[in-house]
Short mmCIF file of N, CA and C in Angstrom, two decimals:
data_model
loop_
_atom_site.label_atom_id
_atom_site.label_comp_id
_atom_site.label_asym_id
_atom_site.label_seq_id
_atom_site.Cartn_x
_atom_site.Cartn_y
_atom_site.Cartn_z
N UNK C 1186 77.85 -49.64 -48.98
CA UNK C 1186 78.07 -50.18 -47.55
C UNK C 1186 78.44 -49.01 -46.59
N UNK C 1187 79.37 -48.19 -47.07
CA UNK C 1187 79.90 -47.08 -46.21
C UNK C 1187 78.73 -46.12 -45.93
N UNK C 1188 77.83 -45.90 -46.89
CA UNK C 1188 76.72 -45.00 -46.67
C UNK C 1188 75.85 -45.53 -45.57
N UNK C 1189 75.52 -46.77 -45.59
CA UNK C 1189 74.70 -47.36 -44.46
C UNK C 1189 75.43 -47.36 -43.18
N UNK C 1190 76.72 -47.46 -43.08
CA UNK C 1190 77.40 -47.45 -41.81
C UNK C 1190 77.30 -45.95 -41.24
N UNK C 1191 77.56 -44.99 -42.11
CA UNK C 1191 77.52 -43.53 -41.80
C UNK C 1191 76.02 -43.22 -41.36
N UNK C 1192 75.04 -43.61 -42.04
CA UNK C 1192 73.62 -43.39 -41.61
C UNK C 1192 73.26 -43.93 -40.31
N UNK C 1193 73.83 -45.17 -40.05
CA UNK C 1193 73.53 -45.79 -38.77
C UNK C 1193 74.28 -45.10 -37.70
N UNK C 1194 75.50 -44.59 -37.85
CA UNK C 1194 76.20 -43.87 -36.88
C UNK C 1194 75.53 -42.49 -36.59
N UNK C 1195 75.14 -41.97 -37.71
CA UNK C 1195 74.40 -40.58 -37.64
C UNK C 1195 73.06 -40.82 -36.80
N UNK C 1196 72.28 -41.78 -37.06
CA UNK C 1196 71.10 -42.16 -36.34
C UNK C 1196 71.34 -42.45 -34.90
N UNK C 1197 72.40 -43.21 -34.52
CA UNK C 1197 72.70 -43.42 -33.16
C UNK C 1197 73.12 -42.11 -32.45
N UNK C 1198 73.88 -41.22 -33.13
CA UNK C 1198 74.45 -40.05 -32.56
C UNK C 1198 73.25 -39.10 -32.28
N UNK C 1199 72.31 -39.01 -33.27
CA UNK C 1199 71.22 -38.08 -33.12
C UNK C 1199 70.19 -38.67 -31.99
N UNK C 1200 70.17 -39.89 -31.80
CA UNK C 1200 69.32 -40.40 -30.79
C UNK C 1200 69.79 -40.28 -29.43
N UNK C 1201 71.07 -40.08 -29.13
CA UNK C 1201 71.63 -40.05 -27.80
C UNK C 1201 71.99 -38.57 -27.36
N UNK C 1202 71.93 -37.64 -28.33
CA UNK C 1202 72.28 -36.25 -27.87
C UNK C 1202 71.00 -35.63 -27.45
N UNK C 1203 71.14 -34.65 -26.43
CA UNK C 1203 70.10 -34.03 -25.83
C UNK C 1203 69.64 -32.85 -26.78
N UNK C 1204 68.29 -32.70 -26.96
CA UNK C 1204 67.76 -31.69 -27.84
C UNK C 1204 67.37 -30.54 -26.95
N UNK C 1205 67.23 -29.41 -27.59
CA UNK C 1205 66.79 -28.17 -26.93
C UNK C 1205 65.34 -27.89 -27.42
N UNK C 1206 64.48 -27.72 -26.45
CA UNK C 1206 63.05 -27.44 -26.79
C UNK C 1206 62.83 -25.99 -26.50
N UNK C 1207 61.87 -25.41 -27.30
CA UNK C 1207 61.39 -24.06 -26.98
C UNK C 1207 60.72 -23.88 -25.72
N UNK C 1208 59.92 -24.88 -25.44
CA UNK C 1208 58.96 -24.88 -24.24
C UNK C 1208 59.23 -26.07 -23.44
N UNK C 1209 60.31 -26.13 -22.71
CA UNK C 1209 60.69 -27.38 -22.00
C UNK C 1209 60.02 -27.42 -20.63
N UNK C 1210 58.74 -27.64 -20.69
CA UNK C 1210 58.00 -27.81 -19.34
C UNK C 1210 57.41 -29.13 -19.32
N UNK C 1211 57.40 -29.71 -18.10
CA UNK C 1211 56.99 -30.97 -17.88
C UNK C 1211 55.44 -31.05 -17.61
N UNK C 1212 54.85 -29.91 -16.99
CA UNK C 1212 53.49 -29.92 -16.67
C UNK C 1212 52.96 -28.47 -16.77
N UNK C 1213 51.72 -28.23 -16.96
CA UNK C 1213 51.09 -26.93 -17.16
C UNK C 1213 51.22 -26.18 -15.80
N UNK C 1214 51.47 -24.91 -15.87
CA UNK C 1214 51.50 -24.05 -14.75
C UNK C 1214 50.09 -23.80 -14.24
N UNK C 1215 49.87 -23.72 -12.98
CA UNK C 1215 48.55 -23.35 -12.47
C UNK C 1215 48.18 -21.86 -12.88
N UNK C 1216 46.93 -21.64 -12.99
CA UNK C 1216 46.44 -20.38 -13.34
C UNK C 1216 46.84 -19.28 -12.39
N UNK C 1217 46.80 -19.64 -11.22
CA UNK C 1217 47.21 -18.62 -10.07
C UNK C 1217 48.73 -18.14 -10.30
N UNK C 1218 49.53 -19.11 -10.71
CA UNK C 1218 50.93 -18.84 -10.88
C UNK C 1218 51.09 -17.88 -12.14
N UNK C 1219 50.29 -18.28 -13.17
CA UNK C 1219 50.29 -17.37 -14.34
C UNK C 1219 49.91 -15.95 -14.00
N UNK C 1220 48.78 -15.87 -13.18
CA UNK C 1220 48.25 -14.58 -12.76
C UNK C 1220 49.27 -13.73 -12.07
N UNK C 1221 49.94 -14.39 -11.10
CA UNK C 1221 51.01 -13.74 -10.30
C UNK C 1221 52.09 -13.15 -11.18
N UNK C 1222 52.53 -13.96 -12.13
CA UNK C 1222 53.62 -13.53 -13.01
C UNK C 1222 53.15 -12.33 -13.91
N UNK C 1223 51.94 -12.41 -14.39
CA UNK C 1223 51.44 -11.34 -15.32
C UNK C 1223 51.24 -10.06 -14.47
N UNK C 1224 50.68 -10.18 -13.24
CA UNK C 1224 50.51 -9.02 -12.38
C UNK C 1224 51.91 -8.34 -12.10
N UNK C 1225 52.88 -9.22 -11.83
CA UNK C 1225 54.15 -8.70 -11.57
C UNK C 1225 54.77 -7.90 -12.79
N UNK C 1226 54.58 -8.43 -14.03
CA UNK C 1226 55.15 -7.79 -15.26
C UNK C 1226 54.29 -6.63 -15.63
N UNK C 1227 53.05 -6.59 -15.51
CA UNK C 1227 52.17 -5.59 -16.09
C UNK C 1227 51.49 -4.66 -15.08
N UNK C 1228 52.00 -4.56 -13.84
CA UNK C 1228 51.25 -3.80 -12.84
C UNK C 1228 51.29 -2.29 -13.10
N UNK C 1229 52.21 -1.78 -13.84
CA UNK C 1229 52.29 -0.36 -13.99
C UNK C 1229 51.32 0.34 -15.02
N UNK C 1230 50.58 -0.53 -15.89
CA UNK C 1230 49.73 0.01 -16.95
C UNK C 1230 48.28 -0.29 -16.66
N UNK C 1231 47.76 0.07 -15.49
CA UNK C 1231 46.43 -0.36 -15.13
C UNK C 1231 45.33 0.23 -16.04
N UNK C 1232 45.57 1.42 -16.57
CA UNK C 1232 44.38 2.10 -17.31
C UNK C 1232 44.36 1.42 -18.76
N UNK C 1233 45.39 0.73 -19.25
CA UNK C 1233 45.40 0.06 -20.49
C UNK C 1233 45.28 -1.40 -20.40
N UNK C 1234 45.27 -1.99 -19.22
CA UNK C 1234 45.24 -3.42 -18.97
C UNK C 1234 44.34 -3.78 -18.02
N UNK C 1235 43.56 -4.95 -18.29
CA UNK C 1235 42.68 -5.55 -17.32
C UNK C 1235 43.08 -7.01 -17.08
N UNK C 1236 43.13 -7.38 -15.89
CA UNK C 1236 43.46 -8.76 -15.57
C UNK C 1236 42.19 -9.34 -14.74
N UNK C 1237 41.80 -10.59 -15.09
CA UNK C 1237 40.74 -11.14 -14.46
C UNK C 1237 40.41 -12.56 -14.82
N UNK C 1238 39.29 -13.05 -14.50
CA UNK C 1238 38.95 -14.37 -14.78
C UNK C 1238 37.55 -14.39 -15.59
N UNK C 1239 37.53 -15.40 -16.57
CA UNK C 1239 36.26 -15.58 -17.32
C UNK C 1239 35.68 -16.90 -16.83
N UNK C 1240 34.52 -17.28 -17.30
CA UNK C 1240 34.08 -18.59 -16.84
C UNK C 1240 35.04 -19.80 -17.14
N UNK C 1241 35.84 -19.62 -18.00
CA UNK C 1241 36.83 -20.82 -18.44
C UNK C 1241 38.29 -20.56 -18.10
N UNK C 1242 38.64 -19.50 -17.64
CA UNK C 1242 40.06 -19.34 -17.33
C UNK C 1242 40.44 -17.86 -17.03
N UNK C 1243 41.74 -17.61 -17.09
CA UNK C 1243 42.31 -16.34 -16.76
C UNK C 1243 42.58 -15.45 -18.03
N UNK C 1244 42.34 -14.18 -18.02
CA UNK C 1244 42.35 -13.31 -19.13
C UNK C 1244 43.27 -12.06 -18.82
N UNK C 1245 44.02 -11.60 -19.82
CA UNK C 1245 44.76 -10.53 -19.74
C UNK C 1245 44.28 -9.77 -20.91
N UNK C 1246 43.55 -8.62 -20.77
CA UNK C 1246 43.06 -7.66 -21.86
C UNK C 1246 43.84 -6.49 -21.90
N UNK C 1247 44.29 -6.09 -23.09
CA UNK C 1247 45.15 -5.00 -23.44
C UNK C 1247 44.43 -4.07 -24.50
N UNK C 1248 44.43 -2.74 -24.17
CA UNK C 1248 43.83 -1.80 -25.07
C UNK C 1248 44.48 -1.83 -26.39
N UNK C 1249 43.78 -1.86 -27.44
CA UNK C 1249 44.21 -2.04 -28.76
C UNK C 1249 45.30 -0.94 -29.07
N UNK C 1250 45.09 0.27 -28.74
CA UNK C 1250 45.95 1.40 -29.05
C UNK C 1250 47.32 1.32 -28.51
N UNK C 1251 47.37 0.54 -27.43
CA UNK C 1251 48.77 0.24 -26.86
C UNK C 1251 49.68 -0.69 -27.65
N UNK C 1252 48.99 -1.56 -28.43
CA UNK C 1252 49.66 -2.66 -29.17
C UNK C 1252 49.88 -2.22 -30.62
N UNK C 1253 48.94 -1.48 -31.26
CA UNK C 1253 48.96 -1.18 -32.67
C UNK C 1253 48.93 0.23 -32.87
N UNK C 1254 49.60 0.64 -34.07
CA UNK C 1254 49.41 2.09 -34.50
C UNK C 1254 48.26 2.19 -35.46
N UNK C 1255 48.02 3.35 -36.12
CA UNK C 1255 46.84 3.56 -37.00
C UNK C 1255 46.94 2.67 -38.24
N UNK C 1256 48.13 2.35 -38.66
CA UNK C 1256 48.26 1.48 -39.83
C UNK C 1256 48.12 -0.05 -39.53
N UNK C 1257 47.93 -0.41 -38.23
CA UNK C 1257 47.77 -1.85 -37.93
C UNK C 1257 49.12 -2.48 -37.68
N UNK C 1258 50.25 -1.70 -37.44
CA UNK C 1258 51.51 -2.34 -37.21
C UNK C 1258 51.74 -2.37 -35.72
N UNK C 1259 52.52 -3.39 -35.24
CA UNK C 1259 52.80 -3.40 -33.83
C UNK C 1259 53.65 -2.23 -33.38
N UNK C 1260 53.36 -1.50 -32.32
CA UNK C 1260 54.15 -0.47 -31.81
C UNK C 1260 55.32 -1.00 -30.98
N UNK C 1261 56.29 -0.14 -30.70
CA UNK C 1261 57.35 -0.50 -29.82
C UNK C 1261 56.90 -0.89 -28.44
N UNK C 1262 55.78 -0.31 -27.94
CA UNK C 1262 55.31 -0.58 -26.65
C UNK C 1262 54.64 -1.96 -26.81
N UNK C 1263 53.90 -2.15 -27.75
CA UNK C 1263 53.29 -3.48 -28.10
C UNK C 1263 54.30 -4.72 -28.06
N UNK C 1264 55.44 -4.40 -28.72
CA UNK C 1264 56.51 -5.37 -28.82
C UNK C 1264 57.14 -5.65 -27.39
N UNK C 1265 57.30 -4.63 -26.65
CA UNK C 1265 57.84 -4.74 -25.28
C UNK C 1265 56.84 -5.47 -24.46
N UNK C 1266 55.58 -5.38 -24.53
CA UNK C 1266 54.50 -6.18 -23.81
C UNK C 1266 54.57 -7.52 -24.35
N UNK C 1267 54.63 -7.77 -25.55
CA UNK C 1267 54.65 -9.16 -26.10
C UNK C 1267 56.02 -9.88 -25.69
N UNK C 1268 57.08 -9.20 -25.71
CA UNK C 1268 58.37 -9.79 -25.12
C UNK C 1268 58.21 -10.39 -23.74
N UNK C 1269 57.64 -9.53 -22.80
CA UNK C 1269 57.40 -9.95 -21.40
C UNK C 1269 56.35 -11.04 -21.36
N UNK C 1270 55.22 -11.01 -22.18
CA UNK C 1270 54.25 -11.98 -22.12
C UNK C 1270 54.75 -13.32 -22.68
N UNK C 1271 55.56 -13.25 -23.65
CA UNK C 1271 56.18 -14.43 -24.40
C UNK C 1271 56.84 -15.32 -23.33
N UNK C 1272 57.61 -14.68 -22.45
CA UNK C 1272 58.43 -15.43 -21.41
C UNK C 1272 57.45 -16.20 -20.44
N UNK C 1273 56.33 -15.66 -20.20
CA UNK C 1273 55.35 -16.38 -19.32
C UNK C 1273 54.69 -17.53 -20.13
N UNK C 1274 54.34 -17.13 -21.41
CA UNK C 1274 53.73 -18.18 -22.32
C UNK C 1274 54.47 -19.36 -22.44
N UNK C 1275 55.75 -19.20 -22.63
CA UNK C 1275 56.69 -20.38 -22.88
C UNK C 1275 56.92 -21.31 -21.71
N UNK C 1276 56.93 -20.65 -20.60
CA UNK C 1276 57.00 -21.39 -19.29
C UNK C 1276 55.73 -22.02 -18.85
N UNK C 1277 54.64 -21.48 -19.34
CA UNK C 1277 53.31 -21.91 -18.75
C UNK C 1277 52.87 -23.37 -19.15
N UNK C 1278 53.35 -23.74 -20.43
CA UNK C 1278 52.87 -25.17 -20.82
C UNK C 1278 51.47 -25.19 -21.18
N UNK C 1279 50.83 -24.11 -21.39
CA UNK C 1279 49.39 -23.94 -21.72
C UNK C 1279 49.17 -23.37 -23.09
N UNK C 1280 47.97 -23.55 -23.55
CA UNK C 1280 47.62 -22.90 -24.80
C UNK C 1280 47.03 -21.53 -24.55
N UNK C 1281 47.30 -20.51 -25.34
CA UNK C 1281 46.83 -19.18 -25.15
C UNK C 1281 46.06 -18.73 -26.28
N UNK C 1282 44.85 -18.31 -26.08
CA UNK C 1282 43.95 -17.85 -27.11
C UNK C 1282 44.22 -16.31 -27.22
N UNK C 1283 44.36 -15.84 -28.44
CA UNK C 1283 44.60 -14.36 -28.70
C UNK C 1283 43.31 -13.94 -29.35
N UNK C 1284 42.42 -13.25 -28.72
CA UNK C 1284 41.15 -12.81 -29.18
C UNK C 1284 41.16 -11.35 -29.32
N UNK C 1285 41.02 -10.82 -30.67
CA UNK C 1285 41.02 -9.43 -30.95
C UNK C 1285 39.67 -8.97 -31.15
N UNK C 1286 39.25 -7.81 -30.57
CA UNK C 1286 37.97 -7.19 -30.68
C UNK C 1286 38.09 -5.80 -31.20
N UNK C 1287 37.15 -5.40 -32.05
CA UNK C 1287 37.22 -4.02 -32.52
C UNK C 1287 35.78 -3.54 -33.04
N UNK C 1288 35.39 -2.36 -32.85
CA UNK C 1288 34.23 -1.81 -33.43
C UNK C 1288 34.50 -0.88 -34.63
N UNK C 1289 35.87 -0.70 -34.96
CA UNK C 1289 36.25 0.14 -36.06
C UNK C 1289 36.05 -0.59 -37.38
N UNK C 1290 35.38 0.00 -38.35
CA UNK C 1290 35.15 -0.46 -39.63
C UNK C 1290 33.73 -0.23 -40.01
N UNK C 1291 33.41 -0.19 -41.21
CA UNK C 1291 32.09 0.11 -41.70
C UNK C 1291 31.20 -1.09 -41.66
N UNK C 1292 31.68 -2.24 -42.00
CA UNK C 1292 30.90 -3.47 -41.96
C UNK C 1292 31.54 -4.49 -41.07
N UNK C 1293 30.72 -5.50 -40.72
CA UNK C 1293 31.27 -6.49 -39.80
C UNK C 1293 32.40 -7.29 -40.59
N UNK C 1294 32.31 -7.40 -41.91
CA UNK C 1294 33.43 -8.03 -42.63
C UNK C 1294 34.78 -7.25 -42.49
N UNK C 1295 34.62 -5.91 -42.51
CA UNK C 1295 35.78 -5.11 -42.34
C UNK C 1295 36.43 -5.27 -40.93
N UNK C 1296 35.46 -5.27 -39.97
CA UNK C 1296 35.91 -5.48 -38.55
C UNK C 1296 36.65 -6.82 -38.31
N UNK C 1297 36.00 -7.88 -38.85
CA UNK C 1297 36.62 -9.14 -38.74
C UNK C 1297 37.96 -9.27 -39.49
N UNK C 1298 38.05 -8.58 -40.60
CA UNK C 1298 39.26 -8.68 -41.40
C UNK C 1298 40.33 -7.93 -40.56
N UNK C 1299 40.04 -6.70 -39.98
CA UNK C 1299 41.02 -5.91 -39.21
C UNK C 1299 41.48 -6.72 -38.03
N UNK C 1300 40.54 -7.39 -37.31
CA UNK C 1300 40.93 -8.06 -36.15
C UNK C 1300 41.68 -9.35 -36.36
N UNK C 1301 41.39 -9.96 -37.46
CA UNK C 1301 42.12 -11.21 -37.81
C UNK C 1301 43.52 -10.85 -38.26
N UNK C 1302 43.78 -9.77 -38.90
CA UNK C 1302 45.05 -9.38 -39.40
C UNK C 1302 45.87 -9.09 -38.11
N UNK C 1303 45.23 -8.43 -37.06
CA UNK C 1303 46.02 -8.13 -35.78
C UNK C 1303 46.25 -9.32 -35.03
N UNK C 1304 45.43 -10.23 -34.93
CA UNK C 1304 45.67 -11.59 -34.25
C UNK C 1304 46.74 -12.19 -34.98
N UNK C 1305 46.82 -12.18 -36.21
CA UNK C 1305 47.89 -12.87 -37.03
C UNK C 1305 49.25 -12.17 -36.74
N UNK C 1306 49.22 -10.79 -36.72
CA UNK C 1306 50.49 -10.09 -36.50
C UNK C 1306 51.07 -10.41 -35.10
N UNK C 1307 50.18 -10.49 -34.04
CA UNK C 1307 50.68 -10.91 -32.72
C UNK C 1307 51.36 -12.29 -32.79
N UNK C 1308 50.50 -13.28 -33.42
CA UNK C 1308 50.96 -14.64 -33.55
C UNK C 1308 52.31 -14.69 -34.27
N UNK C 1309 52.45 -13.98 -35.37
CA UNK C 1309 53.63 -13.99 -36.09
C UNK C 1309 54.83 -13.45 -35.35
N UNK C 1310 54.60 -12.37 -34.52
CA UNK C 1310 55.68 -11.80 -33.77
C UNK C 1310 56.03 -12.79 -32.68
N UNK C 1311 55.11 -13.42 -32.01
CA UNK C 1311 55.41 -14.26 -30.94
C UNK C 1311 56.19 -15.60 -31.43
N UNK C 1312 55.85 -16.09 -32.55
CA UNK C 1312 56.54 -17.29 -33.09
C UNK C 1312 57.79 -16.92 -33.75
N UNK C 1313 57.85 -15.76 -34.55
CA UNK C 1313 59.07 -15.50 -35.23
C UNK C 1313 60.22 -14.87 -34.38
N UNK C 1314 59.77 -13.83 -33.58
CA UNK C 1314 60.78 -13.15 -32.76
C UNK C 1314 60.97 -13.76 -31.45
N UNK C 1315 59.93 -14.21 -30.79
CA UNK C 1315 59.98 -14.80 -29.40
C UNK C 1315 60.16 -16.33 -29.31
N UNK C 1316 60.05 -16.95 -30.46
CA UNK C 1316 60.15 -18.31 -30.49
C UNK C 1316 59.15 -19.20 -29.72
N UNK C 1317 57.95 -18.55 -29.57
CA UNK C 1317 56.86 -19.31 -28.99
C UNK C 1317 56.41 -20.48 -29.88
N UNK C 1318 55.91 -21.61 -29.37
CA UNK C 1318 55.48 -22.64 -30.17
C UNK C 1318 54.11 -22.29 -30.69
N UNK C 1319 54.03 -22.62 -32.05
CA UNK C 1319 52.62 -22.28 -32.66
C UNK C 1319 51.53 -23.01 -32.18
N UNK C 1320 51.80 -24.17 -31.63
CA UNK C 1320 50.65 -24.93 -31.09
C UNK C 1320 50.24 -24.49 -29.73
N UNK C 1321 50.96 -23.54 -29.14
CA UNK C 1321 50.48 -22.89 -27.85
C UNK C 1321 49.64 -21.66 -28.22
N UNK C 1322 49.53 -21.20 -29.42
CA UNK C 1322 48.76 -19.93 -29.74
C UNK C 1322 47.60 -20.27 -30.51
N UNK C 1323 46.52 -19.62 -30.26
CA UNK C 1323 45.31 -19.81 -31.02
C UNK C 1323 44.60 -18.39 -31.22
N UNK C 1324 44.96 -17.79 -32.49
CA UNK C 1324 44.46 -16.39 -32.66
C UNK C 1324 43.20 -16.41 -33.38
N UNK C 1325 42.31 -15.51 -32.94
CA UNK C 1325 41.00 -15.27 -33.53
C UNK C 1325 40.65 -13.82 -33.53
N UNK C 1326 40.24 -13.34 -34.77
CA UNK C 1326 39.77 -11.96 -35.00
C UNK C 1326 38.24 -12.03 -34.89
N UNK C 1327 37.67 -11.38 -33.88
CA UNK C 1327 36.16 -11.40 -33.63
C UNK C 1327 35.44 -10.25 -34.35
N UNK C 1328 36.14 -9.16 -34.72
CA UNK C 1328 35.47 -7.87 -35.04
C UNK C 1328 34.74 -7.41 -33.93
N UNK C 1329 33.34 -7.16 -34.08
CA UNK C 1329 32.60 -6.70 -33.06
C UNK C 1329 31.41 -7.73 -32.58
N UNK C 1330 31.60 -8.93 -33.03
CA UNK C 1330 30.57 -9.85 -32.76
C UNK C 1330 30.60 -10.50 -31.36
N UNK C 1331 31.73 -10.34 -30.64
CA UNK C 1331 31.87 -10.91 -29.26
C UNK C 1331 31.19 -9.98 -28.29
N UNK C 1332 30.14 -10.54 -27.72
CA UNK C 1332 29.22 -9.64 -26.82
C UNK C 1332 30.04 -9.30 -25.55
N UNK C 1333 29.80 -8.04 -25.08
CA UNK C 1333 30.53 -7.59 -23.90
C UNK C 1333 29.53 -7.42 -22.73
N UNK C 1334 28.30 -7.80 -22.81
CA UNK C 1334 27.40 -7.56 -21.73
C UNK C 1334 27.71 -8.37 -20.49
N UNK C 1335 28.43 -9.50 -20.64
CA UNK C 1335 28.81 -10.18 -19.50
C UNK C 1335 30.22 -9.79 -18.99
N UNK C 1336 30.88 -9.06 -19.72
CA UNK C 1336 32.23 -8.61 -19.42
C UNK C 1336 32.12 -7.68 -18.21
N UNK C 1337 33.22 -7.59 -17.39
CA UNK C 1337 33.22 -6.67 -16.31
C UNK C 1337 33.56 -5.21 -16.76
N UNK C 1338 33.16 -4.30 -16.01
CA UNK C 1338 33.32 -2.81 -16.30
C UNK C 1338 34.71 -2.51 -16.79
N UNK C 1339 35.77 -3.22 -16.14
CA UNK C 1339 37.14 -2.97 -16.46
C UNK C 1339 37.44 -3.38 -18.02
N UNK C 1340 36.90 -4.42 -18.41
CA UNK C 1340 37.03 -4.90 -19.79
C UNK C 1340 36.29 -4.08 -20.69
N UNK C 1341 35.11 -3.74 -20.37
CA UNK C 1341 34.26 -2.86 -21.23
C UNK C 1341 34.93 -1.55 -21.44
N UNK C 1342 35.55 -0.94 -20.39
CA UNK C 1342 36.21 0.36 -20.51
C UNK C 1342 37.41 0.32 -21.51
N UNK C 1343 37.93 -0.84 -21.79
CA UNK C 1343 39.03 -0.85 -22.76
C UNK C 1343 38.62 -0.64 -24.15
N UNK C 1344 37.37 -0.95 -24.52
CA UNK C 1344 36.89 -0.74 -25.80
C UNK C 1344 37.46 -1.79 -26.80
N UNK C 1345 38.22 -1.22 -27.78
CA UNK C 1345 38.88 -2.22 -28.71
C UNK C 1345 40.02 -2.72 -28.04
N UNK C 1346 40.03 -4.07 -28.05
CA UNK C 1346 41.12 -4.75 -27.04
C UNK C 1346 41.53 -6.06 -27.61
N UNK C 1347 42.71 -6.56 -27.04
CA UNK C 1347 43.12 -7.86 -27.34
C UNK C 1347 43.14 -8.61 -26.07
N UNK C 1348 42.52 -9.74 -26.12
CA UNK C 1348 42.36 -10.65 -24.86
C UNK C 1348 43.41 -11.78 -25.08
N UNK C 1349 44.16 -12.04 -24.09
CA UNK C 1349 44.98 -13.20 -24.02
C UNK C 1349 44.46 -14.07 -23.00
N UNK C 1350 43.82 -15.22 -23.36
CA UNK C 1350 42.97 -16.07 -22.54
C UNK C 1350 43.72 -17.43 -22.32
N UNK C 1351 43.85 -17.79 -21.10
CA UNK C 1351 44.47 -19.11 -20.78
C UNK C 1351 43.32 -19.91 -20.10
N UNK C 1352 42.96 -20.85 -20.81
CA UNK C 1352 41.72 -21.73 -20.39
C UNK C 1352 42.24 -22.82 -19.36
N UNK C 1353 41.26 -22.90 -18.34
CA UNK C 1353 41.52 -23.98 -17.28
C UNK C 1353 40.68 -25.22 -17.58
N UNK C 1354 39.84 -25.19 -18.56
CA UNK C 1354 38.92 -26.41 -18.80
C UNK C 1354 38.17 -26.86 -17.63
N UNK C 1355 38.08 -26.18 -16.52
CA UNK C 1355 37.22 -26.44 -15.49
C UNK C 1355 36.22 -25.32 -15.49
N UNK C 1356 34.88 -25.61 -15.81
CA UNK C 1356 33.89 -24.60 -15.87
C UNK C 1356 33.67 -23.91 -14.63
N UNK C 1357 34.01 -22.62 -14.63
CA UNK C 1357 33.95 -21.74 -13.31
C UNK C 1357 32.56 -21.02 -13.44
N UNK C 1358 31.60 -21.38 -12.45
CA UNK C 1358 30.37 -20.69 -12.38
C UNK C 1358 30.08 -19.93 -11.18
N UNK C 1359 31.30 -19.54 -10.47
CA UNK C 1359 31.15 -18.79 -9.29
C UNK C 1359 31.06 -17.34 -9.61
#
């Protein structure tokens, strides 16, 4: 009987206390607001970073060598960039795709493996260190299969890169 009373009191207590959420947003941030915040944070590294739009949303592309060392570990600079980006991600209320591209590797399997590991390392850092919600992140390692013929010259110049894409779900054909 005492156990039931304690459980009921505990259930009542837990139902009335305010919880803390990692991503306490009521609605998704507009893409223009995300773009402004990203431009403000990353304006100084224009030769390593490209900001723009794809047919489906806003993209931040970062040169791979800025994020990872030769061994595939995140660099201190990469961690600083992810720290800044994580703050925007958590406030955005949107899903972020992490798309990693590379032409390094002898076979396509090697390239997909390399890029998948890097996408996973970014996701792990963002969830473990920055407390981003796992359901906000969608990592994919593409290897070299993602065509760049429709990419702008700025993105092509980056070569091996990591794209952080926020989709708008409104097909942009302009």
